[in-house]
PDB file of N, CA and C in Angstrom:
ATOM      1  N   THR A   1      71.319 -11.717 -32.329  1.00 50.00           N
ATOM      2  CA  THR A   1      71.070 -10.781 -31.477  1.00 50.00           C
ATOM      3  C   THR A   1      72.122  -9.849 -31.000  1.00 50.00           C
ATOM      4  N   MET A   2      71.958  -8.360 -30.421  1.00 51.00           N
ATOM      5  CA  MET A   2      72.671  -7.622 -30.254  1.00 51.00           C
ATOM      6  C   MET A   2      72.631  -7.623 -28.454  1.00 51.00           C
ATOM      7  N   ASN A   3      73.569  -7.611 -27.967  1.00 51.00           N
ATOM      8  CA  ASN A   3      73.732  -7.487 -26.448  1.00 51.00           C
ATOM      9  C   ASN A   3      74.113  -6.013 -26.215  1.00 51.00           C
ATOM     10  N   ARG A   4      73.784  -5.264 -25.303  1.00 53.00           N
ATOM     11  CA  ARG A   4      74.196  -4.057 -24.892  1.00 53.00           C
ATOM     12  C   ARG A   4      75.777  -3.999 -24.261  1.00 53.00           C
ATOM     13  N   PHE A   5      76.301  -5.565 -23.926  1.00 52.00           N
ATOM     14  CA  PHE A   5      77.531  -5.123 -23.387  1.00 52.00           C
ATOM     15  C   PHE A   5      78.575  -5.835 -24.311  1.00 52.00           C
ATOM     16  N   THR A   6      78.168  -6.012 -25.571  1.00 52.00           N
ATOM     17  CA  THR A   6      78.914  -6.977 -26.625  1.00 52.00           C
ATOM     18  C   THR A   6      79.037  -5.491 -27.736  1.00 52.00           C
ATOM     19  N   CYS A   7      80.787  -5.831 -28.573  1.00 53.00           N
ATOM     20  CA  CYS A   7      80.805  -4.999 -29.510  1.00 53.00           C
ATOM     21  C   CYS A   7      79.820  -4.960 -30.828  1.00 53.00           C
ATOM     22  N   ALA A   8      79.763  -3.853 -31.070  1.00 55.00           N
ATOM     23  CA  ALA A   8      78.747  -3.617 -32.419  1.00 55.00           C
ATOM     24  C   ALA A   8      79.023  -4.311 -33.338  1.00 55.00           C
ATOM     25  N   GLY A   9      80.369  -4.809 -33.768  1.00 54.00           N
ATOM     26  CA  GLY A   9      80.722  -5.634 -35.020  1.00 54.00           C
ATOM     27  C   GLY A   9      80.895  -7.361 -34.258  1.00 54.00           C
ATOM     28  N   ALA A  10      80.425  -7.576 -33.503  1.00 53.00           N
ATOM     29  CA  ALA A  10      80.395  -9.067 -32.796  1.00 53.00           C
ATOM     30  C   ALA A  10      79.620 -10.053 -33.738  1.00 53.00           C
ATOM     31  N   SER A  11      80.136 -11.039 -34.076  1.00 52.00           N
ATOM     32  CA  SER A  11      79.273 -12.155 -34.918  1.00 52.00           C
ATOM     33  C   SER A  11      78.649 -12.745 -33.865  1.00 52.00           C
ATOM     34  N   SER A  12      77.673 -13.421 -34.106  1.00 53.00           N
ATOM     35  CA  SER A  12      76.793 -14.213 -33.637  1.00 53.00           C
ATOM     36  C   SER A  12      77.167 -15.535 -33.156  1.00 53.00           C
ATOM     37  N   GLU A  13      78.276 -15.718 -34.201  1.00 57.00           N
ATOM     38  CA  GLU A  13      79.157 -17.150 -33.983  1.00 57.00           C
ATOM     39  C   GLU A  13      79.723 -17.349 -32.673  1.00 57.00           C
ATOM     40  N   ARG A  14      80.246 -16.090 -32.597  1.00 54.00           N
ATOM     41  CA  ARG A  14      81.389 -16.155 -31.405  1.00 54.00           C
ATOM     42  C   ARG A  14      80.629 -16.012 -29.779  1.00 54.00           C
ATOM     43  N   PRO A  15      81.252 -16.569 -28.826  1.00 52.00           N
ATOM     44  CA  PRO A  15      80.119 -16.300 -27.386  1.00 52.00           C
ATOM     45  C   PRO A  15      80.581 -14.919 -27.181  1.00 52.00           C
ATOM     46  N   GLN A  16      79.167 -14.262 -26.734  1.00 53.00           N
ATOM     47  CA  GLN A  16      79.336 -12.983 -26.195  1.00 53.00           C
ATOM     48  C   GLN A  16      79.837 -12.809 -24.900  1.00 53.00           C
ATOM     49  N   ARG A  17      81.091 -12.098 -25.114  1.00 48.00           N
ATOM     50  CA  ARG A  17      81.565 -11.435 -23.822  1.00 48.00           C
ATOM     51  C   ARG A  17      81.325 -10.065 -23.245  1.00 48.00           C
ATOM     52  N   ALA A  18      81.054  -9.962 -22.060  1.00 46.00           N
ATOM     53  CA  ALA A  18      80.762  -8.475 -21.205  1.00 46.00           C
ATOM     54  C   ALA A  18      82.028  -7.466 -21.754  1.00 46.00           C
ATOM     55  N   LEU A  19      81.796  -6.626 -21.932  1.00 45.00           N
ATOM     56  CA  LEU A  19      82.909  -5.629 -21.821  1.00 45.00           C
ATOM     57  C   LEU A  19      83.660  -5.275 -20.720  1.00 45.00           C
ATOM     58  N   VAL A  20      82.523  -5.155 -19.631  1.00 45.00           N
ATOM     59  CA  VAL A  20      82.862  -4.650 -18.328  1.00 45.00           C
ATOM     60  C   VAL A  20      82.336  -5.922 -17.577  1.00 45.00           C
ATOM     61  N   ALA A  21      83.184  -6.480 -16.394  1.00 47.00           N
ATOM     62  CA  ALA A  21      82.599  -7.559 -15.868  1.00 47.00           C
ATOM     63  C   ALA A  21      81.648  -7.046 -14.486  1.00 47.00           C
ATOM     64  N   SER A  22      80.430  -8.283 -14.907  1.00 46.00           N
ATOM     65  CA  SER A  22      79.356  -7.392 -13.795  1.00 46.00           C
ATOM     66  C   SER A  22      79.688  -7.900 -12.289  1.00 46.00           C
ATOM     67  N   VAL A  23      78.989  -7.756 -11.719  1.00 43.00           N
ATOM     68  CA  VAL A  23      78.862  -7.978 -10.014  1.00 43.00           C
ATOM     69  C   VAL A  23      78.782  -9.226 -10.052  1.00 43.00           C
ATOM     70  N   SER A  24      78.159 -10.113 -10.998  1.00 44.00           N
ATOM     71  CA  SER A  24      78.013 -11.562 -10.693  1.00 44.00           C
ATOM     72  C   SER A  24      79.351 -12.400 -10.912  1.00 44.00           C
ATOM     73  N   GLU A  25      79.788 -11.450 -11.890  1.00 53.00           N
ATOM     74  CA  GLU A  25      80.910 -12.078 -12.389  1.00 53.00           C
ATOM     75  C   GLU A  25      82.288 -12.269 -11.107  1.00 53.00           C
ATOM     76  N   GLN A  26      82.249 -11.558 -10.107  1.00 58.00           N
ATOM     77  CA  GLN A  26      83.163 -11.160  -9.386  1.00 58.00           C
ATOM     78  C   GLN A  26      82.711 -11.771  -8.029  1.00 58.00           C
ATOM     79  N   PRO A  27      83.185 -12.890  -7.980  1.00 58.00           N
ATOM     80  CA  PRO A  27      82.615 -13.555  -6.894  1.00 58.00           C
ATOM     81  C   PRO A  27      82.972 -12.753  -5.095  1.00 58.00           C
ATOM     82  N   GLY A  28      81.730 -12.853  -4.350  1.00 65.00           N
ATOM     83  CA  GLY A  28      81.698 -12.395  -3.183  1.00 65.00           C
ATOM     84  C   GLY A  28      81.381 -10.877  -2.717  1.00 65.00           C
ATOM     85  N   ILE A  29      81.433 -10.350  -4.340  1.00 69.00           N
ATOM     86  CA  ILE A  29      80.744  -9.011  -4.331  1.00 69.00           C
ATOM     87  C   ILE A  29      79.414  -8.806  -3.914  1.00 69.00           C
ATOM     88  N   SER A  30      78.602  -8.292  -3.322  1.00 72.00           N
ATOM     89  CA  SER A  30      77.261  -7.987  -3.381  1.00 72.00           C
ATOM     90  C   SER A  30      76.946  -6.654  -3.947  1.00 72.00           C
ATOM     91  N   GLU A  31      75.507  -6.575  -4.226  1.00 74.00           N
ATOM     92  CA  GLU A  31      74.943  -5.432  -4.698  1.00 74.00           C
ATOM     93  C   GLU A  31      75.356  -4.397  -3.681  1.00 74.00           C
ATOM     94  N   MET A  32      75.294  -4.276  -2.441  1.00 71.00           N
ATOM     95  CA  MET A  32      75.596  -3.444  -1.516  1.00 71.00           C
ATOM     96  C   MET A  32      76.919  -3.057  -1.202  1.00 71.00           C
ATOM     97  N   ASP A  33      77.814  -4.045  -1.937  1.00 72.00           N
ATOM     98  CA  ASP A  33      78.860  -3.325  -1.655  1.00 72.00           C
ATOM     99  C   ASP A  33      79.482  -2.632  -3.000  1.00 72.00           C
ATOM    100  N   LYS A  34      78.622  -3.065  -4.009  1.00 72.00           N
ATOM    101  CA  LYS A  34      79.135  -2.476  -5.580  1.00 72.00           C
ATOM    102  C   LYS A  34      78.470  -0.864  -5.347  1.00 72.00           C
ATOM    103  N   LEU A  35      77.357  -0.652  -4.681  1.00 70.00           N
ATOM    104  CA  LEU A  35      76.883   0.614  -4.103  1.00 70.00           C
ATOM    105  C   LEU A  35      78.102   1.303  -3.381  1.00 70.00           C
ATOM    106  N   LEU A  36      78.400   0.718  -2.240  1.00 73.00           N
ATOM    107  CA  LEU A  36      79.219   1.269  -1.343  1.00 73.00           C
ATOM    108  C   LEU A  36      80.836   1.648  -2.160  1.00 73.00           C
ATOM    109  N   PHE A  37      80.999   0.776  -2.876  1.00 71.00           N
ATOM    110  CA  PHE A  37      82.287   1.280  -3.632  1.00 71.00           C
ATOM    111  C   PHE A  37      82.383   2.574  -4.961  1.00 71.00           C
ATOM    112  N   THR A  38      81.056   2.324  -5.183  1.00 70.00           N
ATOM    113  CA  THR A  38      81.008   3.212  -6.383  1.00 70.00           C
ATOM    114  C   THR A  38      80.950   4.679  -6.057  1.00 70.00           C
ATOM    115  N   TYR A  39      79.676   4.792  -4.768  1.00 66.00           N
ATOM    116  CA  TYR A  39      79.786   6.061  -4.352  1.00 66.00           C
ATOM    117  C   TYR A  39      80.313   6.393  -3.315  1.00 66.00           C
ATOM    118  N   LEU A  40      81.292   5.458  -2.569  1.00 72.00           N
ATOM    119  CA  LEU A  40      81.933   5.789  -1.519  1.00 72.00           C
ATOM    120  C   LEU A  40      83.398   5.233  -1.356  1.00 72.00           C
ATOM    121  N   GLY A  41      83.654   4.706  -2.440  1.00 70.00           N
ATOM    122  CA  GLY A  41      85.100   4.124  -2.607  1.00 70.00           C
ATOM    123  C   GLY A  41      86.237   5.479  -2.741  1.00 70.00           C
ATOM    124  N   LYS A  42      87.338   4.763  -3.428  1.00 70.00           N
ATOM    125  CA  LYS A  42      88.399   5.701  -3.459  1.00 70.00           C
ATOM    126  C   LYS A  42      88.294   6.937  -4.311  1.00 70.00           C
ATOM    127  N   GLN A  43      87.471   6.761  -5.507  1.00 72.00           N
ATOM    128  CA  GLN A  43      87.347   7.759  -6.449  1.00 72.00           C
ATOM    129  C   GLN A  43      86.080   8.667  -5.987  1.00 72.00           C
ATOM    130  N   SER A  44      85.486   8.407  -4.858  1.00 75.00           N
ATOM    131  CA  SER A  44      84.233   9.259  -4.423  1.00 75.00           C
ATOM    132  C   SER A  44      84.433  10.664  -4.529  1.00 75.00           C
ATOM    133  N   PRO A  45      83.475  11.603  -5.286  1.00 82.00           N
ATOM    134  CA  PRO A  45      83.275  12.979  -4.941  1.00 82.00           C
ATOM    135  C   PRO A  45      82.611  13.396  -3.493  1.00 82.00           C
ATOM    136  N   VAL A  46      82.042  12.776  -2.795  1.00 83.00           N
ATOM    137  CA  VAL A  46      81.212  12.576  -1.732  1.00 83.00           C
ATOM    138  C   VAL A  46      81.727  13.690  -0.564  1.00 83.00           C
ATOM    139  N   ILE A  47      83.035  12.981  -0.464  1.00 85.00           N
ATOM    140  CA  ILE A  47      83.839  13.378   0.889  1.00 85.00           C
ATOM    141  C   ILE A  47      84.007  15.005   0.509  1.00 85.00           C
ATOM    142  N   PRO A  48      84.524  15.232  -0.391  1.00 87.00           N
ATOM    143  CA  PRO A  48      85.305  16.612  -0.928  1.00 87.00           C
ATOM    144  C   PRO A  48      84.116  17.888  -0.978  1.00 87.00           C
ATOM    145  N   LEU A  49      82.843  17.216  -1.485  1.00 90.00           N
ATOM    146  CA  LEU A  49      81.821  17.614  -1.735  1.00 90.00           C
ATOM    147  C   LEU A  49      81.064  18.295  -0.299  1.00 90.00           C
ATOM    148  N   GLY A  50      81.100  17.423   0.838  1.00 90.00           N
ATOM    149  CA  GLY A  50      80.432  17.586   1.837  1.00 90.00           C
ATOM    150  C   GLY A  50      81.682  18.584   2.808  1.00 90.00           C
ATOM    151  N   CYS A  51      82.736  18.457   2.587  1.00 91.00           N
ATOM    152  CA  CYS A  51      83.587  19.927   2.785  1.00 91.00           C
ATOM    153  C   CYS A  51      83.145  21.232   2.365  1.00 91.00           C
ATOM    154  N   VAL A  52      83.243  20.868   1.178  1.00 94.00           N
ATOM    155  CA  VAL A  52      82.766  22.099   0.360  1.00 94.00           C
ATOM    156  C   VAL A  52      81.407  22.913   0.869  1.00 94.00           C
ATOM    157  N   ILE A  53      80.437  21.910   1.063  1.00 95.00           N
ATOM    158  CA  ILE A  53      78.805  22.508   1.520  1.00 95.00           C
ATOM    159  C   ILE A  53      79.505  22.612   2.974  1.00 95.00           C
ATOM    160  N   THR A  54      79.943  22.294   3.599  1.00 95.00           N
ATOM    161  CA  THR A  54      80.491  22.415   5.084  1.00 95.00           C
ATOM    162  C   THR A  54      81.050  24.167   5.256  1.00 95.00           C
ATOM    163  N   ALA A  55      81.923  24.234   4.458  1.00 95.00           N
ATOM    164  CA  ALA A  55      82.840  25.518   4.376  1.00 95.00           C
ATOM    165  C   ALA A  55      81.834  26.452   3.903  1.00 95.00           C
ATOM    166  N   GLY A  56      80.873  26.221   3.182  1.00 96.00           N
ATOM    167  CA  GLY A  56      79.923  27.405   2.335  1.00 96.00           C
ATOM    168  C   GLY A  56      79.192  27.541   3.679  1.00 96.00           C
ATOM    169  N   ILE A  57      78.482  26.612   4.246  1.00 96.00           N
ATOM    170  CA  ILE A  57      77.517  27.055   5.612  1.00 96.00           C
ATOM    171  C   ILE A  57      78.134  27.876   6.279  1.00 96.00           C
ATOM    172  N   LEU A  58      79.675  27.658   6.672  1.00 95.00           N
ATOM    173  CA  LEU A  58      80.296  28.349   7.686  1.00 95.00           C
ATOM    174  C   LEU A  58      80.465  29.493   7.212  1.00 95.00           C
ATOM    175  N   GLY A  59      81.112  29.705   6.007  1.00 96.00           N
ATOM    176  CA  GLY A  59      81.077  31.278   5.289  1.00 96.00           C
ATOM    177  C   GLY A  59      79.812  32.083   5.651  1.00 96.00           C
ATOM    178  N   SER A  60      78.835  30.974   5.195  1.00 95.00           N
ATOM    179  CA  SER A  60      77.421  32.246   5.190  1.00 95.00           C
ATOM    180  C   SER A  60      77.060  32.960   6.758  1.00 95.00           C
ATOM    181  N   GLY A  61      77.249  31.474   7.716  1.00 95.00           N
ATOM    182  CA  GLY A  61      77.245  31.993   8.960  1.00 95.00           C
ATOM    183  C   GLY A  61      77.824  32.960   9.403  1.00 95.00           C
ATOM    184  N   PHE A  62      79.326  33.251   9.347  1.00 94.00           N
ATOM    185  CA  PHE A  62      80.365  34.462   9.795  1.00 94.00           C
ATOM    186  C   PHE A  62      79.612  35.677   8.916  1.00 94.00           C
ATOM    187  N   THR A  63      79.219  35.648   7.683  1.00 95.00           N
ATOM    188  CA  THR A  63      78.438  36.565   6.799  1.00 95.00           C
ATOM    189  C   THR A  63      77.507  37.478   7.854  1.00 95.00           C
ATOM    190  N   GLN A  64      76.690  36.262   8.186  1.00 94.00           N
ATOM    191  CA  GLN A  64      75.618  36.561   8.811  1.00 94.00           C
ATOM    192  C   GLN A  64      75.839  37.302  10.126  1.00 94.00           C
ATOM    193  N   PHE A  65      76.880  36.733  11.047  1.00 93.00           N
ATOM    194  CA  PHE A  65      77.258  37.238  12.072  1.00 93.00           C
ATOM    195  C   PHE A  65      77.644  38.692  11.885  1.00 93.00           C
ATOM    196  N   LYS A  66      78.660  38.682  10.884  1.00 94.00           N
ATOM    197  CA  LYS A  66      79.108  40.217  10.529  1.00 94.00           C
ATOM    198  C   LYS A  66      78.249  41.249  10.512  1.00 94.00           C
ATOM    199  N   SER A  67      77.203  41.047   9.844  1.00 95.00           N
ATOM    200  CA  SER A  67      76.089  41.617   9.792  1.00 95.00           C
ATOM    201  C   SER A  67      75.125  42.320  10.578  1.00 95.00           C
ATOM    202  N   GLY A  68      75.233  41.071  11.735  1.00 93.00           N
ATOM    203  CA  GLY A  68      74.473  41.526  12.680  1.00 93.00           C
ATOM    204  C   GLY A  68      73.150  40.665  12.889  1.00 93.00           C
ATOM    205  N   ASN A  69      73.068  39.882  12.197  1.00 93.00           N
ATOM    206  CA  ASN A  69      71.831  39.162  11.974  1.00 93.00           C
ATOM    207  C   ASN A  69      71.867  37.824  12.918  1.00 93.00           C
ATOM    208  N   ARG A  70      72.166  37.805  14.060  1.00 93.00           N
ATOM    209  CA  ARG A  70      72.423  36.936  15.218  1.00 93.00           C
ATOM    210  C   ARG A  70      71.718  35.996  14.860  1.00 93.00           C
ATOM    211  N   LYS A  71      70.303  35.695  14.708  1.00 95.00           N
ATOM    212  CA  LYS A  71      69.217  34.730  14.831  1.00 95.00           C
ATOM    213  C   LYS A  71      69.656  33.839  13.315  1.00 95.00           C
ATOM    214  N   ALA A  72      69.983  34.304  12.129  1.00 95.00           N
ATOM    215  CA  ALA A  72      70.375  33.754  11.273  1.00 95.00           C
ATOM    216  C   ALA A  72      71.946  32.972  11.293  1.00 95.00           C
ATOM    217  N   SER A  73      72.801  33.748  11.848  1.00 94.00           N
ATOM    218  CA  SER A  73      74.004  33.311  12.250  1.00 94.00           C
ATOM    219  C   SER A  73      73.900  31.858  13.324  1.00 94.00           C
ATOM    220  N   GLN A  74      73.148  32.045  14.192  1.00 95.00           N
ATOM    221  CA  GLN A  74      73.136  30.618  14.707  1.00 95.00           C
ATOM    222  C   GLN A  74      72.328  29.584  13.919  1.00 95.00           C
ATOM    223  N   LEU A  75      71.186  29.712  12.998  1.00 96.00           N
ATOM    224  CA  LEU A  75      71.089  28.793  12.210  1.00 96.00           C
ATOM    225  C   LEU A  75      71.993  28.342  11.438  1.00 96.00           C
ATOM    226  N   PHE A  76      72.682  29.376  11.012  1.00 95.00           N
ATOM    227  CA  PHE A  76      73.867  28.560   9.858  1.00 95.00           C
ATOM    228  C   PHE A  76      74.964  27.921  10.717  1.00 95.00           C
ATOM    229  N   MET A  77      75.113  27.959  11.786  1.00 95.00           N
ATOM    230  CA  MET A  77      76.118  27.416  12.803  1.00 95.00           C
ATOM    231  C   MET A  77      75.446  26.184  13.125  1.00 95.00           C
ATOM    232  N   ARG A  78      74.177  26.027  13.566  1.00 96.00           N
ATOM    233  CA  ARG A  78      73.588  24.737  13.528  1.00 96.00           C
ATOM    234  C   ARG A  78      73.608  23.796  12.407  1.00 96.00           C
ATOM    235  N   ALA A  79      73.068  24.595  11.474  1.00 96.00           N
ATOM    236  CA  ALA A  79      73.471  23.701   9.867  1.00 96.00           C
ATOM    237  C   ALA A  79      74.829  23.144   9.778  1.00 96.00           C
ATOM    238  N   ARG A  80      75.961  23.993  10.182  1.00 96.00           N
ATOM    239  CA  ARG A  80      76.988  23.434  10.022  1.00 96.00           C
ATOM    240  C   ARG A  80      77.672  22.372  10.689  1.00 96.00           C
ATOM    241  N   VAL A  81      77.134  22.408  11.992  1.00 96.00           N
ATOM    242  CA  VAL A  81      77.151  20.998  12.937  1.00 96.00           C
ATOM    243  C   VAL A  81      76.573  19.819  12.263  1.00 96.00           C
ATOM    244  N   VAL A  82      75.600  20.013  11.671  1.00 97.00           N
ATOM    245  CA  VAL A  82      74.689  18.964  11.156  1.00 97.00           C
ATOM    246  C   VAL A  82      75.575  18.160   9.791  1.00 97.00           C
ATOM    247  N   SER A  83      75.866  19.261   8.920  1.00 96.00           N
ATOM    248  CA  SER A  83      76.678  19.203   7.861  1.00 96.00           C
ATOM    249  C   SER A  83      78.246  18.580   8.248  1.00 96.00           C
ATOM    250  N   GLN A  84      78.748  18.820   9.245  1.00 95.00           N
ATOM    251  CA  GLN A  84      79.787  18.658   9.525  1.00 95.00           C
ATOM    252  C   GLN A  84      79.939  16.938  10.060  1.00 95.00           C
ATOM    253  N   GLY A  85      78.726  16.866  10.501  1.00 96.00           N
ATOM    254  CA  GLY A  85      78.484  15.507  11.305  1.00 96.00           C
ATOM    255  C   GLY A  85      78.266  14.566  10.240  1.00 96.00           C
ATOM    256  N   ILE A  86      77.542  14.790   9.386  1.00 94.00           N
ATOM    257  CA  ILE A  86      77.162  13.510   7.831  1.00 94.00           C
ATOM    258  C   ILE A  86      78.129  14.026   7.429  1.00 94.00           C
ATOM    259  N   THR A  87      79.384  14.862   6.966  1.00 91.00           N
ATOM    260  CA  THR A  87      80.456  14.578   6.061  1.00 91.00           C
ATOM    261  C   THR A  87      81.476  13.474   7.354  1.00 91.00           C
ATOM    262  N   VAL A  88      81.794  13.657   8.484  1.00 93.00           N
ATOM    263  CA  VAL A  88      82.974  12.939   9.270  1.00 93.00           C
ATOM    264  C   VAL A  88      81.947  11.808   9.039  1.00 93.00           C
ATOM    265  N   THR A  89      80.710  11.393   9.139  1.00 92.00           N
ATOM    266  CA  THR A  89      80.164  10.061   9.204  1.00 92.00           C
ATOM    267  C   THR A  89      80.541   9.129   7.787  1.00 92.00           C
ATOM    268  N   LEU A  90      80.387  10.368   6.670  1.00 88.00           N
ATOM    269  CA  LEU A  90      80.310   9.664   5.446  1.00 88.00           C
ATOM    270  C   LEU A  90      82.065   9.093   5.101  1.00 88.00           C
ATOM    271  N   MET A  91      82.868  10.019   5.976  1.00 87.00           N
ATOM    272  CA  MET A  91      84.311   9.775   6.039  1.00 87.00           C
ATOM    273  C   MET A  91      84.621   8.399   6.614  1.00 87.00           C
ATOM    274  N   MET A  92      84.078   8.159   7.589  1.00 88.00           N
ATOM    275  CA  MET A  92      84.110   6.880   8.025  1.00 88.00           C
ATOM    276  C   MET A  92      83.460   5.658   7.428  1.00 88.00           C
ATOM    277  N   VAL A  93      82.540   5.988   6.733  1.00 85.00           N
ATOM    278  CA  VAL A  93      81.871   4.670   5.922  1.00 85.00           C
ATOM    279  C   VAL A  93      82.851   4.507   4.650  1.00 85.00           C
ATOM    280  N   SER A  94      83.300   5.911   4.081  1.00 83.00           N
ATOM    281  CA  SER A  94      84.278   5.815   2.936  1.00 83.00           C
ATOM    282  C   SER A  94      85.457   4.802   3.226  1.00 83.00           C
ATOM    283  N   LEU A  95      86.209   4.976   4.457  1.00 84.00           N
ATOM    284  CA  LEU A  95      87.169   4.427   5.021  1.00 84.00           C
ATOM    285  C   LEU A  95      86.864   2.677   5.005  1.00 84.00           C
ATOM    286  N   TYR A  96      85.730   2.336   5.561  1.00 83.00           N
ATOM    287  CA  TYR A  96      85.255   1.002   5.570  1.00 83.00           C
ATOM    288  C   TYR A  96      85.152   0.376   4.243  1.00 83.00           C
ATOM    289  N   ALA A  97      84.622   1.311   3.324  1.00 79.00           N
ATOM    290  CA  ALA A  97      84.566   0.843   1.902  1.00 79.00           C
ATOM    291  C   ALA A  97      85.419   0.559   1.023  1.00 79.00           C
ATOM    292  N   GLN A  98      86.631   1.508   1.606  1.00 80.00           N
ATOM    293  CA  GLN A  98      87.690   1.443   1.008  1.00 80.00           C
ATOM    294  C   GLN A  98      88.575   0.154   1.359  1.00 80.00           C
ATOM    295  N   LYS A  99      88.420   0.242   2.836  1.00 82.00           N
ATOM    296  CA  LYS A  99      88.997  -1.232   3.126  1.00 82.00           C
ATOM    297  C   LYS A  99      88.493  -2.627   2.789  1.00 82.00           C
ATOM    298  N   ARG A 100      87.066  -2.472   2.483  1.00 78.00           N
ATOM    299  CA  ARG A 100      86.420  -3.787   2.246  1.00 78.00           C
ATOM    300  C   ARG A 100      86.807  -3.911   0.616  1.00 78.00           C
ATOM    301  N   GLN A 101      86.798  -3.175  -0.057  1.00 76.00           N
ATOM    302  CA  GLN A 101      87.291  -2.797  -1.619  1.00 76.00           C
ATOM    303  C   GLN A 101      88.829  -3.475  -2.093  1.00 76.00           C
ATOM    304  N   GLN A 102      89.573  -2.792  -1.176  1.00 77.00           N
ATOM    305  CA  GLN A 102      91.107  -3.667  -1.042  1.00 77.00           C
ATOM    306  C   GLN A 102      90.946  -5.204  -0.565  1.00 77.00           C
ATOM    307  N   GLU A 103      90.281  -5.616   0.574  1.00 78.00           N
ATOM    308  CA  GLU A 103      90.418  -6.940   0.779  1.00 78.00           C
ATOM    309  C   GLU A 103      89.619  -7.950  -0.506  1.00 78.00           C
ATOM    310  N   LEU A 104      88.411  -7.413  -1.274  1.00 75.00           N
ATOM    311  CA  LEU A 104      87.940  -8.083  -2.253  1.00 75.00           C
ATOM    312  C   LEU A 104      88.614  -7.844  -3.380  1.00 75.00           C
ATOM    313  N   GLY A 105      89.653  -6.745  -3.508  1.00 75.00           N
ATOM    314  CA  GLY A 105      90.318  -6.721  -5.064  1.00 75.00           C
ATOM    315  C   GLY A 105      89.254  -6.213  -6.347  1.00 75.00           C
ATOM    316  N   TRP A 106      88.380  -5.379  -5.663  1.00 64.00           N
ATOM    317  CA  TRP A 106      87.284  -4.700  -7.122  1.00 64.00           C
ATOM    318  C   TRP A 106      87.948  -3.661  -7.296  1.00 64.00           C
ATOM    319  N   ASN A 107      87.952  -3.407  -8.494  1.00 67.00           N
ATOM    320  CA  ASN A 107      88.224  -2.366  -9.426  1.00 67.00           C
ATOM    321  C   ASN A 107      87.111  -1.456 -10.105  1.00 67.00           C
ATOM    322  N   ALA A 108      86.691  -0.374  -9.801  1.00 57.00           N
ATOM    323  CA  ALA A 108      85.716   0.327 -10.729  1.00 57.00           C
ATOM    324  C   ALA A 108      85.695   0.177 -12.129  1.00 57.00           C
ATOM    325  N   PRO A 109      84.520  -0.465 -12.882  1.00 56.00           N
ATOM    326  CA  PRO A 109      84.760  -0.496 -14.196  1.00 56.00           C
ATOM    327  C   PRO A 109      85.007   0.693 -14.804  1.00 56.00           C
ATOM    328  N   ALA A 110      85.517   0.604 -15.788  1.00 49.00           N
ATOM    329  CA  ALA A 110      86.255   1.983 -16.628  1.00 49.00           C
ATOM    330  C   ALA A 110      84.952   2.368 -17.184  1.00 49.00           C
TER     331      ALA A 110
END
């Protein structure tokens, strides 16, 4: 039988080995750790994306302020504060995830 983790040409006589180690094969790594490492680990695009979104909101707020739309400008500045807060929080969680990733010696599957 064909397993989704085995090579296409693998014979049924050989023991089937996974191409990528699963979480269960790495002791001490829970599903929550795997999620943290995947989305907030070293290679995560979440932090740069948060910075770009915050800068975009800030630029939009400046544009609204320059055009004289004070109400919209205030709204964008409040949205910027929320976006910036979320980004900083994600940075802190990312630092924790990277530290835990290093402690457990977990490398992202290729």
